[in-house]
Tab-separated table of C-alpha atoms (C1' of nucleotides) in Angstrom:
chain	number	residue	atom	x	y	z
P	1	MET	CA	0.124	-0.030	0.160
P	2	GLN	CA	1.784	3.127	-0.913
P	3	HIS	CA	0.804	6.449	-0.022
P	4	TRP	CA	0.602	9.563	-1.768
P	5	PHE	CA	1.055	13.049	-0.040
P	6	VAL	CA	-0.431	16.504	-3.236
P	7	ASP	CA	0.323	19.670	-0.933
P	8	ARG	CA	0.980	23.242	-2.503
P	9	VAL	CA	4.461	23.257	-0.610
P	10	PRO	CA	6.613	20.486	-1.157
P	11	ASP	CA	7.174	19.014	2.429
P	12	PRO	CA	5.121	17.112	4.169
P	13	MET	CA	3.876	17.187	7.315
P	14	ALA	CA	6.182	15.454	9.997
P	15	THR	CA	3.169	13.615	11.436
P	16	TRP	CA	2.962	11.489	8.043
P	17	LEU	CA	5.866	10.768	7.218
P	18	GLU	CA	5.769	9.130	11.248
P	19	ALA	CA	2.646	7.494	10.253
P	20	PHE	CA	3.894	6.481	6.564
P	21	PRO	CA	7.742	6.581	6.685
P	22	ALA	CA	7.405	5.606	2.614
P	23	ALA	CA	5.116	7.514	1.880
P	24	LYS	CA	5.848	10.140	-0.760
P	25	MET	CA	5.163	13.816	-1.702
P	26	LEU	CA	3.378	15.825	-5.326
P	27	ARG	CA	3.051	19.224	-5.664
P	28	ARG	CA	-0.535	19.467	-6.796
P	29	GLU	CA	0.784	20.999	-10.939
P	30	ASP	CA	2.453	16.672	-10.320
P	31	ILE	CA	-0.220	14.520	-9.903
P	32	GLN	CA	-1.693	14.715	-13.378
P	33	SER	CA	1.613	14.350	-15.118
P	34	LEU	CA	2.136	11.589	-12.467
P	35	ALA	CA	0.361	7.125	-13.194
P	36	LEU	CA	-0.926	6.093	-9.169
P	37	GLU	CA	-0.983	2.843	-9.329
P	38	ALA	CA	-4.405	2.304	-7.967
P	39	ASN	CA	-2.926	0.267	-5.258
P	40	GLY	CA	-2.706	3.243	-3.372
P	41	ILE	CA	-4.064	5.813	-0.994
P	42	ILE	CA	-3.390	9.508	-1.766
P	43	TRP	CA	-4.244	12.059	0.731
P	44	PHE	CA	-4.874	15.629	-0.289
P	45	ARG	CA	-4.631	18.224	1.535
P	46	LEU	CA	-6.805	20.477	1.804
P	47	HIS	CA	-5.749	24.631	3.333
P	48	SER	CA	-7.295	27.022	5.170
P	49	GLY	CA	-10.520	28.133	2.941
P	50	GLU	CA	-9.737	26.836	0.557
P	51	VAL	CA	-13.091	24.600	-0.460
P	52	ALA	CA	-13.382	20.643	-1.909
P	53	ASP	CA	-14.963	21.780	-4.895
P	54	SER	CA	-12.377	23.679	-7.007
P	55	ALA	CA	-9.606	21.723	-5.685
P	56	LEU	CA	-10.192	18.679	-6.005
P	57	SER	CA	-11.221	18.954	-9.463
P	58	SER	CA	-7.548	19.045	-10.079
P	59	VAL	CA	-8.011	15.424	-9.828
P	60	ARG	CA	-8.109	12.467	-11.863
P	61	ILE	CA	-10.150	9.989	-9.418
P	62	LYS	CA	-9.838	7.437	-11.474
P	63	GLY	CA	-10.922	3.462	-11.182
P	64	GLY	CA	-10.193	2.706	-7.643
P	65	GLN	CA	-8.119	4.787	-6.823
P	66	LEU	CA	-8.154	6.120	-2.811
P	67	VAL	CA	-9.082	9.716	-1.658
P	68	VAL	CA	-7.833	10.626	1.558
P	69	VAL	CA	-8.893	14.906	1.579
P	70	LEU	CA	-6.692	16.363	4.779
P	71	ALA	CA	-8.469	19.386	5.593
P	72	ASP	CA	-6.819	22.750	7.933
P	73	GLU	CA	-10.472	22.842	8.776
P	74	PRO	CA	-13.360	20.302	8.451
P	75	ASP	CA	-16.169	21.151	8.503
P	76	ASP	CA	-19.891	18.893	7.255
P	77	ALA	CA	-20.672	20.512	4.323
P	78	LEU	CA	-16.365	20.163	2.670
P	79	VAL	CA	-16.406	16.062	4.183
P	80	THR	CA	-20.252	16.103	2.130
P	81	SER	CA	-18.669	17.518	-0.957
P	82	ALA	CA	-15.375	16.247	-0.692
P	83	LEU	CA	-17.104	12.740	0.385
P	84	SER	CA	-19.272	13.487	-2.737
P	85	PHE	CA	-16.547	14.488	-5.256
P	86	GLY	CA	-14.872	10.587	-4.773
P	87	ALA	CA	-13.189	11.183	-1.451
P	88	SER	CA	-13.728	8.234	1.144
P	89	GLY	CA	-13.340	10.477	4.075
P	90	CYS	CA	-11.781	14.095	5.440
P	91	CYS	CA	-10.186	14.186	8.291
P	92	ASN	CA	-7.213	17.428	9.518
P	93	THR	CA	-4.531	17.348	8.436
P	94	HIS	CA	-1.969	18.060	11.844
P	95	ALA	CA	-4.180	14.856	12.361
P	96	ALA	CA	-2.317	11.710	14.745
P	97	PRO	CA	-0.177	9.726	12.956
P	98	GLU	CA	-2.530	6.462	14.663
P	99	VAL	CA	-5.484	8.473	13.483
P	100	LEU	CA	-3.399	8.711	9.962
P	101	ARG	CA	-3.049	4.655	10.293
P	102	GLN	CA	-7.079	4.036	11.832
P	103	VAL	CA	-8.084	6.143	8.075
P	104	ALA	CA	-5.393	4.253	6.083
P	105	LEU	CA	-7.073	0.896	7.311
P	106	VAL	CA	-10.113	1.999	7.008
P	107	VAL	CA	-10.255	3.247	3.531
P	108	GLU	CA	-7.704	1.205	1.665
P	109	ASN	CA	-11.045	-1.825	2.872
P	110	GLY	CA	-13.628	0.471	1.284
P	111	GLY	CA	-15.425	2.101	3.848
P	112	LEU	CA	-15.349	4.945	4.713
P	113	TRP	CA	-14.419	7.784	7.711
P	114	VAL	CA	-16.632	10.821	8.466
P	115	GLY	CA	-16.219	12.912	11.227
P	116	GLN	CA	-18.802	12.036	14.021
P	117	HIS	CA	-20.213	15.073	14.398
P	118	LEU	CA	-22.026	14.420	10.485
P	119	LEU	CA	-22.579	10.668	11.685
P	120	GLN	CA	-24.612	12.187	14.094
P	121	GLN	CA	-25.619	15.115	11.902
P	122	LEU	CA	-26.729	12.268	9.656
P	123	LEU	CA	-28.528	9.121	11.901
P	124	GLY	CA	-30.295	11.818	13.100
P	125	THR	CA	-31.066	9.997	15.470
P	126	THR	CA	-29.624	10.922	20.515
P	127	SER	CA	-27.197	7.496	20.204
P	128	ARG	CA	-26.058	7.391	23.269
P	129	ALA	CA	-22.439	6.199	22.118
P	130	LEU	CA	-22.232	10.378	20.716
P	131	LYS	CA	-22.298	12.262	23.708
P	132	THR	CA	-20.593	10.314	25.706
P	133	GLY	CA	-18.477	12.455	26.119
P	134	ARG	CA	-15.256	9.464	24.915
P	135	ARG	CA	-13.191	11.277	23.241
P	136	GLU	CA	-9.801	9.516	24.724
P	137	PRO	CA	-8.704	6.025	25.589
P	138	ARG	CA	-5.822	6.957	23.612
P	139	VAL	CA	-4.944	9.034	27.366
P	140	ASP	CA	-2.165	5.928	27.561
P	141	TRP	CA	0.988	5.694	26.353
P	142	SER	CA	2.556	8.537	24.494
P	143	LEU	CA	1.750	10.402	27.114
P	144	LEU	CA	3.232	8.391	29.445
P	145	LEU	CA	6.641	8.396	27.294
P	146	SER	CA	9.418	11.280	26.987
P	147	GLU	CA	9.994	12.437	23.574
P	148	ARG	CA	12.908	10.528	22.233
P	149	GLU	CA	10.982	7.166	23.916
P	150	VAL	CA	7.966	8.442	21.778
P	151	GLN	CA	9.918	8.296	18.376
P	152	VAL	CA	11.429	4.922	19.021
P	153	ALA	CA	8.172	4.223	20.198
P	154	ARG	CA	6.124	4.694	16.782
P	155	LEU	CA	8.703	3.154	14.580
P	156	VAL	CA	9.264	-0.623	16.058
P	157	ALA	CA	5.364	-0.398	15.598
P	158	GLY	CA	5.730	0.990	12.079
P	159	GLY	CA	8.536	-2.499	11.759
P	160	ALA	CA	11.077	-1.492	11.511
P	161	SER	CA	14.592	-2.401	13.405
P	162	ASN	CA	16.177	-1.947	15.790
P	163	LYS	CA	19.527	-1.212	13.931
P	164	GLU	CA	16.665	0.759	11.467
P	165	ILE	CA	15.840	2.940	14.096
P	166	ALA	CA	19.200	3.737	15.373
P	167	MET	CA	20.783	4.184	11.610
P	168	GLN	CA	17.741	6.422	11.311
P	169	LEU	CA	18.481	8.419	14.688
P	170	THR	CA	21.575	8.406	14.207
P	171	ILE	CA	22.422	7.136	17.889
P	172	THR	CA	23.494	3.964	18.456
P	173	GLU	CA	21.766	0.576	18.750
P	174	ARG	CA	22.327	0.644	21.995
P	175	THR	CA	21.057	3.459	23.169
P	176	VAL	CA	17.432	2.466	20.846
P	177	LYS	CA	17.946	-0.794	23.619
P	178	ALA	CA	17.425	1.180	25.829
P	179	HIS	CA	14.578	3.085	25.734
P	180	LEU	CA	13.456	0.702	24.245
P	181	SER	CA	13.152	-1.488	28.211
P	182	ALA	CA	11.826	2.367	29.133
P	183	VAL	CA	9.544	1.877	27.230
P	184	PHE	CA	8.725	-1.256	27.910
P	185	GLU	CA	8.794	-1.055	31.664
P	186	LYS	CA	6.912	2.916	31.358
P	187	LEU	CA	3.924	0.507	29.598
P	188	ASP	CA	4.281	-2.213	31.479
P	189	LEU	CA	4.230	-4.739	27.999
P	190	ARG	CA	6.896	-7.741	27.443
P	191	ASP	CA	8.471	-7.046	23.609
P	192	ARG	CA	8.659	-5.271	20.702
P	193	LEU	CA	5.499	-6.375	19.331
P	194	GLN	CA	3.237	-5.800	22.417
P	195	LEU	CA	4.066	-2.144	21.428
P	196	SER	CA	3.559	-2.370	18.208
P	197	LEU	CA	-0.015	-3.569	19.337
P	198	ARG	CA	-0.176	-1.046	21.705
P	199	VAL	CA	-0.263	2.134	20.000
P	200	ASN	CA	-1.464	0.764	16.547
P	201	GLY	CA	-4.750	0.060	18.783
P	202	VAL	CA	-5.309	-3.503	18.496
P	203	ARG	CA	-4.708	-3.942	21.861
P	204	ALA	CA	-6.753	-7.866	21.952
V	1	MET	CA	-9.091	-3.016	26.645
V	2	GLN	CA	-11.830	-5.688	28.060
V	3	HIS	CA	-13.727	-8.184	25.575
V	4	TRP	CA	-16.928	-9.538	26.182
V	5	PHE	CA	-19.286	-10.672	24.579
V	6	VAL	CA	-22.725	-11.790	24.681
V	7	ASP	CA	-24.818	-14.271	23.926
V	8	ARG	CA	-27.682	-16.358	24.876
V	9	VAL	CA	-25.941	-19.470	24.154
V	10	PRO	CA	-22.323	-20.503	25.947
V	11	ASP	CA	-19.900	-21.187	22.817
V	12	PRO	CA	-18.756	-18.373	21.776
V	13	MET	CA	-17.429	-18.729	17.742
V	14	ALA	CA	-14.173	-19.377	17.005
V	15	THR	CA	-13.678	-16.298	14.852
V	16	TRP	CA	-14.756	-13.964	18.383
V	17	LEU	CA	-11.375	-15.290	20.130
V	18	GLU	CA	-9.175	-15.257	17.486
V	19	ALA	CA	-9.560	-12.374	17.532
V	20	PHE	CA	-9.890	-11.551	20.845
V	21	PRO	CA	-7.745	-13.958	22.728
V	22	ALA	CA	-8.605	-12.954	26.110
V	23	ALA	CA	-11.881	-11.938	25.206
V	24	LYS	CA	-14.640	-13.447	28.339
V	25	MET	CA	-17.967	-14.779	27.755
V	26	LEU	CA	-21.114	-13.790	28.630
V	27	ARG	CA	-25.114	-16.169	29.542
V	28	ARG	CA	-27.489	-12.894	28.105
V	29	GLU	CA	-28.980	-13.387	31.689
V	30	ASP	CA	-25.737	-13.106	33.607
V	31	ILE	CA	-25.615	-9.794	31.803
V	32	GLN	CA	-26.718	-7.799	34.986
V	33	SER	CA	-25.568	-9.203	37.117
V	34	LEU	CA	-22.217	-8.771	36.872
V	35	ALA	CA	-20.068	-5.448	36.865
V	36	LEU	CA	-18.021	-4.491	33.992
V	37	GLU	CA	-16.002	-1.908	34.026
V	38	ALA	CA	-15.932	0.986	31.983
V	39	ASN	CA	-13.107	-0.306	29.462
V	40	GLY	CA	-14.270	-2.700	27.247
V	41	ILE	CA	-16.732	-3.964	24.756
V	42	ILE	CA	-19.422	-5.814	24.958
V	43	TRP	CA	-19.776	-7.640	21.787
V	44	PHE	CA	-23.861	-8.103	21.196
V	45	ARG	CA	-24.813	-11.452	19.733
V	46	LEU	CA	-28.233	-10.285	17.843
V	47	HIS	CA	-29.524	-14.024	16.190
V	48	SER	CA	-31.950	-14.625	13.097
V	49	GLY	CA	-35.365	-13.082	13.483
V	50	GLU	CA	-34.179	-11.255	16.665
V	51	VAL	CA	-34.548	-6.852	16.613
V	52	ALA	CA	-32.679	-5.163	18.005
V	53	ASP	CA	-34.882	-3.421	21.099
V	54	SER	CA	-36.454	-5.594	22.683
V	55	ALA	CA	-33.093	-7.884	23.438
V	56	LEU	CA	-30.863	-4.910	23.546
V	57	SER	CA	-33.323	-3.452	26.514
V	58	SER	CA	-31.670	-6.416	28.595
V	59	VAL	CA	-28.974	-4.482	28.212
V	60	ARG	CA	-27.776	-1.389	30.724
V	61	ILE	CA	-25.811	0.484	29.078
V	62	LYS	CA	-24.071	2.548	31.232
V	63	GLY	CA	-22.043	5.363	30.969
V	64	GLY	CA	-18.538	4.588	28.338
V	65	GLN	CA	-19.596	1.435	28.138
V	66	LEU	CA	-19.853	0.649	25.095
V	67	VAL	CA	-21.973	-2.538	22.533
V	68	VAL	CA	-21.530	-3.662	19.468
V	69	VAL	CA	-24.559	-6.017	18.024
V	70	LEU	CA	-23.154	-9.080	16.210
V	71	ALA	CA	-26.055	-9.106	13.594
V	72	ASP	CA	-26.709	-12.501	12.251
V	73	GLU	CA	-28.431	-11.013	9.544
V	74	PRO	CA	-27.820	-7.489	9.636
V	75	ASP	CA	-30.192	-4.782	7.783
V	76	ASP	CA	-30.224	-0.810	8.234
V	77	ALA	CA	-33.422	-1.054	9.741
V	78	LEU	CA	-31.768	-3.467	12.410
V	79	VAL	CA	-28.715	-1.650	12.386
V	80	THR	CA	-29.922	1.935	13.349
V	81	SER	CA	-31.936	1.232	15.815
V	82	ALA	CA	-29.243	-1.182	17.460
V	83	LEU	CA	-27.704	3.420	17.609
V	84	SER	CA	-30.143	4.868	18.261
V	85	PHE	CA	-30.355	2.473	21.721
V	86	GLY	CA	-26.598	3.358	22.477
V	87	ALA	CA	-24.934	1.032	20.512
V	88	SER	CA	-20.901	1.804	18.522
V	89	GLY	CA	-22.202	0.067	15.386
V	90	CYS	CA	-22.924	-2.819	14.018
V	91	CYS	CA	-21.367	-6.028	11.964
V	92	ASN	CA	-21.920	-9.240	10.944
V	93	THR	CA	-21.973	-12.077	13.543
V	94	HIS	CA	-19.927	-14.405	11.025
V	95	ALA	CA	-16.573	-11.331	10.580
V	96	ALA	CA	-13.060	-12.548	10.105
V	97	PRO	CA	-11.262	-11.593	13.133
V	98	GLU	CA	-9.869	-9.048	11.401
V	99	VAL	CA	-12.427	-7.265	10.879
V	100	LEU	CA	-14.105	-7.190	14.080
V	101	ARG	CA	-10.010	-5.948	15.126
V	102	GLN	CA	-10.656	-3.397	12.652
V	103	VAL	CA	-14.854	-2.354	14.675
V	104	ALA	CA	-12.627	-2.547	17.562
V	105	LEU	CA	-10.451	-0.276	16.736
V	106	VAL	CA	-12.883	2.313	15.683
V	107	VAL	CA	-15.247	2.246	17.887
V	108	GLU	CA	-12.697	2.300	21.344
V	109	ASN	CA	-11.922	5.307	19.781
V	110	GLY	CA	-14.332	7.204	19.734
V	111	GLY	CA	-15.867	5.931	16.554
V	112	LEU	CA	-19.295	4.668	14.792
V	113	TRP	CA	-18.741	1.657	13.439
V	114	VAL	CA	-22.345	1.203	10.071
V	115	GLY	CA	-22.200	-0.628	7.248
V	116	GLN	CA	-21.075	0.783	3.598
V	117	HIS	CA	-24.683	-0.094	2.483
V	118	LEU	CA	-26.322	2.226	5.152
V	119	LEU	CA	-23.594	5.098	4.929
V	120	GLN	CA	-24.488	5.425	1.385
V	121	GLN	CA	-28.239	5.623	2.317
V	122	LEU	CA	-27.550	8.344	4.993
V	123	LEU	CA	-25.317	11.020	2.362
V	124	GLY	CA	-27.277	9.513	-0.627
V	125	THR	CA	-24.174	10.761	-2.647
V	126	THR	CA	-23.292	8.983	-5.272
V	127	SER	CA	-20.233	8.598	-4.046
V	128	ARG	CA	-17.184	7.469	-5.994
V	129	ALA	CA	-15.706	5.319	-3.492
V	130	LEU	CA	-19.089	3.576	-2.473
V	131	LYS	CA	-18.962	1.936	-5.824
V	132	THR	CA	-16.129	1.044	-7.484
V	133	GLY	CA	-16.476	-2.120	-5.745
V	134	ARG	CA	-13.687	-2.507	-4.084
V	135	ARG	CA	-15.138	-5.322	-1.584
V	136	GLU	CA	-10.792	-6.951	-1.236
V	137	PRO	CA	-8.174	-4.767	-0.592
V	138	ARG	CA	-7.117	-8.237	1.263
V	139	VAL	CA	-7.274	-10.995	-0.589
V	140	ASP	CA	-3.851	-11.556	0.030
V	141	TRP	CA	-3.042	-13.083	2.400
V	142	SER	CA	-5.111	-15.998	4.634
V	143	LEU	CA	-5.138	-17.529	1.168
V	144	LEU	CA	-1.850	-18.043	0.375
V	145	LEU	CA	-1.066	-19.802	3.585
V	146	SER	CA	-2.708	-24.132	4.849
V	147	GLU	CA	-5.115	-24.254	7.777
V	148	ARG	CA	-2.556	-24.484	9.999
V	149	GLU	CA	-0.262	-21.449	8.469
V	150	VAL	CA	-2.819	-18.302	9.014
V	151	GLN	CA	-3.931	-20.157	12.609
V	152	VAL	CA	0.362	-19.694	13.381
V	153	ALA	CA	-0.770	-15.730	11.363
V	154	ARG	CA	-3.431	-15.251	13.512
V	155	LEU	CA	-1.424	-16.033	16.876
V	156	VAL	CA	1.546	-13.953	16.204
V	157	ALA	CA	-0.442	-10.491	14.889
V	158	GLY	CA	-1.959	-11.198	18.373
V	159	GLY	CA	1.042	-10.252	20.394
V	160	ALA	CA	1.896	-15.085	21.341
V	161	SER	CA	5.735	-15.475	21.727
V	162	ASN	CA	6.573	-19.296	19.677
V	163	LYS	CA	5.980	-20.690	23.047
V	164	GLU	CA	2.618	-20.309	23.993
V	165	ILE	CA	1.344	-20.663	20.236
V	166	ALA	CA	2.922	-23.864	20.652
V	167	MET	CA	1.210	-24.481	23.928
V	168	GLN	CA	-2.647	-22.652	22.776
V	169	LEU	CA	-1.590	-25.972	19.515
V	170	THR	CA	-0.321	-28.175	21.169
V	171	ILE	CA	2.792	-28.630	18.502
V	172	THR	CA	6.233	-28.174	19.431
V	173	GLU	CA	8.298	-24.613	19.421
V	174	ARG	CA	9.945	-25.867	16.643
V	175	THR	CA	7.022	-26.834	15.131
V	176	VAL	CA	5.082	-23.195	14.713
V	177	LYS	CA	9.037	-22.065	13.057
V	178	ALA	CA	8.801	-23.969	10.239
V	179	HIS	CA	5.475	-22.524	10.134
V	180	LEU	CA	6.243	-19.115	10.982
V	181	SER	CA	9.125	-19.844	8.515
V	182	ALA	CA	6.609	-20.435	5.959
V	183	VAL	CA	4.597	-18.063	5.963
V	184	PHE	CA	7.580	-15.432	6.046
V	185	GLU	CA	8.506	-16.828	2.800
V	186	LYS	CA	5.223	-17.639	1.069
V	187	LEU	CA	4.531	-13.847	2.405
V	188	ASP	CA	7.811	-12.166	1.863
V	189	LEU	CA	7.827	-10.718	5.109
V	190	ARG	CA	11.070	-10.539	7.234
V	191	ASP	CA	9.640	-10.954	11.039
V	192	ARG	CA	6.930	-11.415	12.735
V	193	LEU	CA	6.459	-7.807	13.442
V	194	GLN	CA	5.397	-7.598	9.856
V	195	LEU	CA	3.036	-10.650	9.652
V	196	SER	CA	1.720	-8.550	12.534
V	197	LEU	CA	1.355	-5.449	10.434
V	198	ARG	CA	0.562	-7.578	7.167
V	199	VAL	CA	-2.167	-9.210	9.284
V	200	ASN	CA	-3.399	-6.387	11.876
V	201	GLY	CA	-3.757	-4.079	8.364
V	202	VAL	CA	-1.311	-1.917	9.531
V	203	ARG	CA	0.709	-1.450	6.559
V	204	ALA	CA	2.226	0.868	5.850
O	1	DT	C1'	3.004	-46.074	-7.394
O	2	DA	C1'	5.255	-41.756	-8.265
O	3	DA	C1'	4.998	-37.183	-7.141
O	4	DC	C1'	3.488	-33.527	-4.191
O	5	DC	C1'	1.705	-30.706	-0.422
O	6	DT	C1'	1.176	-30.138	3.858
O	7	DA	C1'	2.259	-31.115	9.483
O	8	DT	C1'	5.455	-32.919	12.017
O	9	DT	C1'	9.654	-31.787	14.284
O	10	DG	C1'	15.305	-32.331	15.299
O	11	DG	C1'	19.166	-30.215	15.598
O	12	DA	C1'	22.600	-26.946	15.238
O	13	DC	C1'	23.810	-22.534	14.135
O	14	DC	C1'	23.124	-17.637	14.249
O	15	DA	C1'	21.137	-13.069	14.341
O	16	DA	C1'	17.811	-10.501	17.356
O	17	DG	C1'	15.958	-8.173	20.936
O	18	DG	C1'	15.941	-7.542	25.485
O	19	DT	C1'	18.110	-7.833	30.366
O	20	DA	C1'	22.011	-6.059	34.916
O	21	DC	C1'	24.908	-2.720	35.695
O	22	DA	C1'	27.535	1.444	35.359
O	23	DA	C1'	29.374	5.482	33.269
O	24	DC	C1'	29.175	10.397	30.778
O	25	DC	C1'	26.597	14.953	29.588
O	26	DC	C1'	23.064	18.521	30.312
O	27	DG	C1'	19.033	20.941	31.532
O	28	DG	C1'	16.528	22.679	35.461
O	29	DT	C1'	15.024	22.925	40.447
O	30	DA	C1'	15.081	22.315	45.617
R	1	DT	C1'	26.002	22.909	45.691
R	2	DA	C1'	23.340	18.367	45.688
R	3	DC	C1'	19.399	15.913	43.637
R	4	DC	C1'	17.509	14.289	39.643
R	5	DG	C1'	15.352	12.978	35.137
R	6	DG	C1'	16.278	12.574	30.319
R	7	DG	C1'	19.432	11.135	26.728
R	8	DT	C1'	23.550	8.773	25.243
R	9	DT	C1'	26.655	4.742	25.273
R	10	DG	C1'	29.567	0.302	27.615
R	11	DT	C1'	30.225	-4.879	28.287
R	12	DA	C1'	28.449	-8.722	29.365
R	13	DC	C1'	24.350	-12.288	29.189
R	14	DC	C1'	20.516	-14.281	28.482
R	15	DT	C1'	16.331	-15.465	25.757
R	16	DT	C1'	13.617	-15.768	21.835
R	17	DG	C1'	13.086	-15.711	16.963
R	18	DG	C1'	14.640	-17.719	12.054
R	19	DT	C1'	16.726	-20.411	8.922
R	20	DC	C1'	19.600	-24.392	7.309
R	21	DC	C1'	19.767	-29.500	6.084
R	22	DA	C1'	16.820	-34.155	6.834
R	23	DA	C1'	14.206	-37.118	8.222
R	24	DT	C1'	9.013	-39.117	9.205
R	25	DA	C1'	3.760	-39.551	7.303
R	26	DG	C1'	-0.104	-38.697	5.670
R	27	DG	C1'	-3.167	-38.120	1.643
R	28	DT	C1'	-4.210	-36.179	-2.784
R	29	DT	C1'	-3.113	-35.514	-7.572
R	30	DA	C1'	-1.512	-37.468	-12.052
DNA sequence: TAACCTATTGGACCAAGGTACAACCCGGTA
DNA sequence: TACCGGGTTGTACCTTGGTCCAATAGGTTA
């Protein structure tokens, strides 16, 4: 699964790369000329003030191509217009890496990703689940760790080996182990696979 | 995150345990007396012919308690009534373990899980993403493996060690390794963490 | 029947993951 | 100043994961 991030500027958000290290950046003007395989997700960023229609019209959504809109200021109107244009979802530009992975998970399985507020509107019900205020099931792990430990944890969760992490962060493999030991201790996990499940939200 | 499966019968579906090995089974009559912590998901099974209202009325959805309905024969009416009753989603009783994990992922993050058909109805749009017929992005891994290899792969993906898998399947740890080597070979993966990402759909 | 796939196991072996104990540097704080 | 936490690294050691080569056995298919 390849990920392309399309923006007006060539620099990706740090969170995007954290979510998908292998992702590629594209300028909007480049997207036309490039032949993208169908097997991937295009993340199309909409800056503040932009509307979905005019910006997205430059993208030819070919058969099966999945598009997710990253909105600086998402609202229901923007989401619906994005969906009606053929996008598979819409989320916040500054969403955390875990959220982006979750969105990708849903989208690549043929699902649509819409915000809760919109769903509530659409359903028109007094769904309790929408009102229980469960906003923070993920208060957890990243808050318990130091900044460096979070970096290591995310890379591990993405499948990287200690050696790869060491190179990426330009530190010793030994230091990676030290951070990981601290992470395991703090989160009460026994190995990197458990950590991956925790970070990726697959807790069983 | 604890999972409880509530059914009229005490025997869980095999897929449920594959998805959440640590899940607990409950009879419907037992659910009242049991004090369930808020930190978990209740999977409530509706058999063929049952309607959400009458069956679900036995469940007291306390503050923050997450409920997902497992329907033998889901339809839009059932889903909407389940949601309006306070459930966070509704999916098929016989859904694959990966789908169940995905549903859990969405729900525990405060999302709602609804079928695509319903979403299409609700949106009333001609969303292309809903019509591209992308039903099988996951044609992949399980079809490439033998039955035994699939079992091992799922347990690995859930975070189990070789020793644990060996005990669970009552085979030697050596045999587990053999199966895993075969799995890695067939799926072109390098280690168990990559396998976990693949099975759990976290491919970056 | 021969060929083939799957499941199973053994032994040897190497690589990677993880722990224990200890040390250094640095910035903030009591 | 002394203390503490975070980041860094080292040595040594143990455990787990994974591979290679090899073998047995049951079932299916050409």
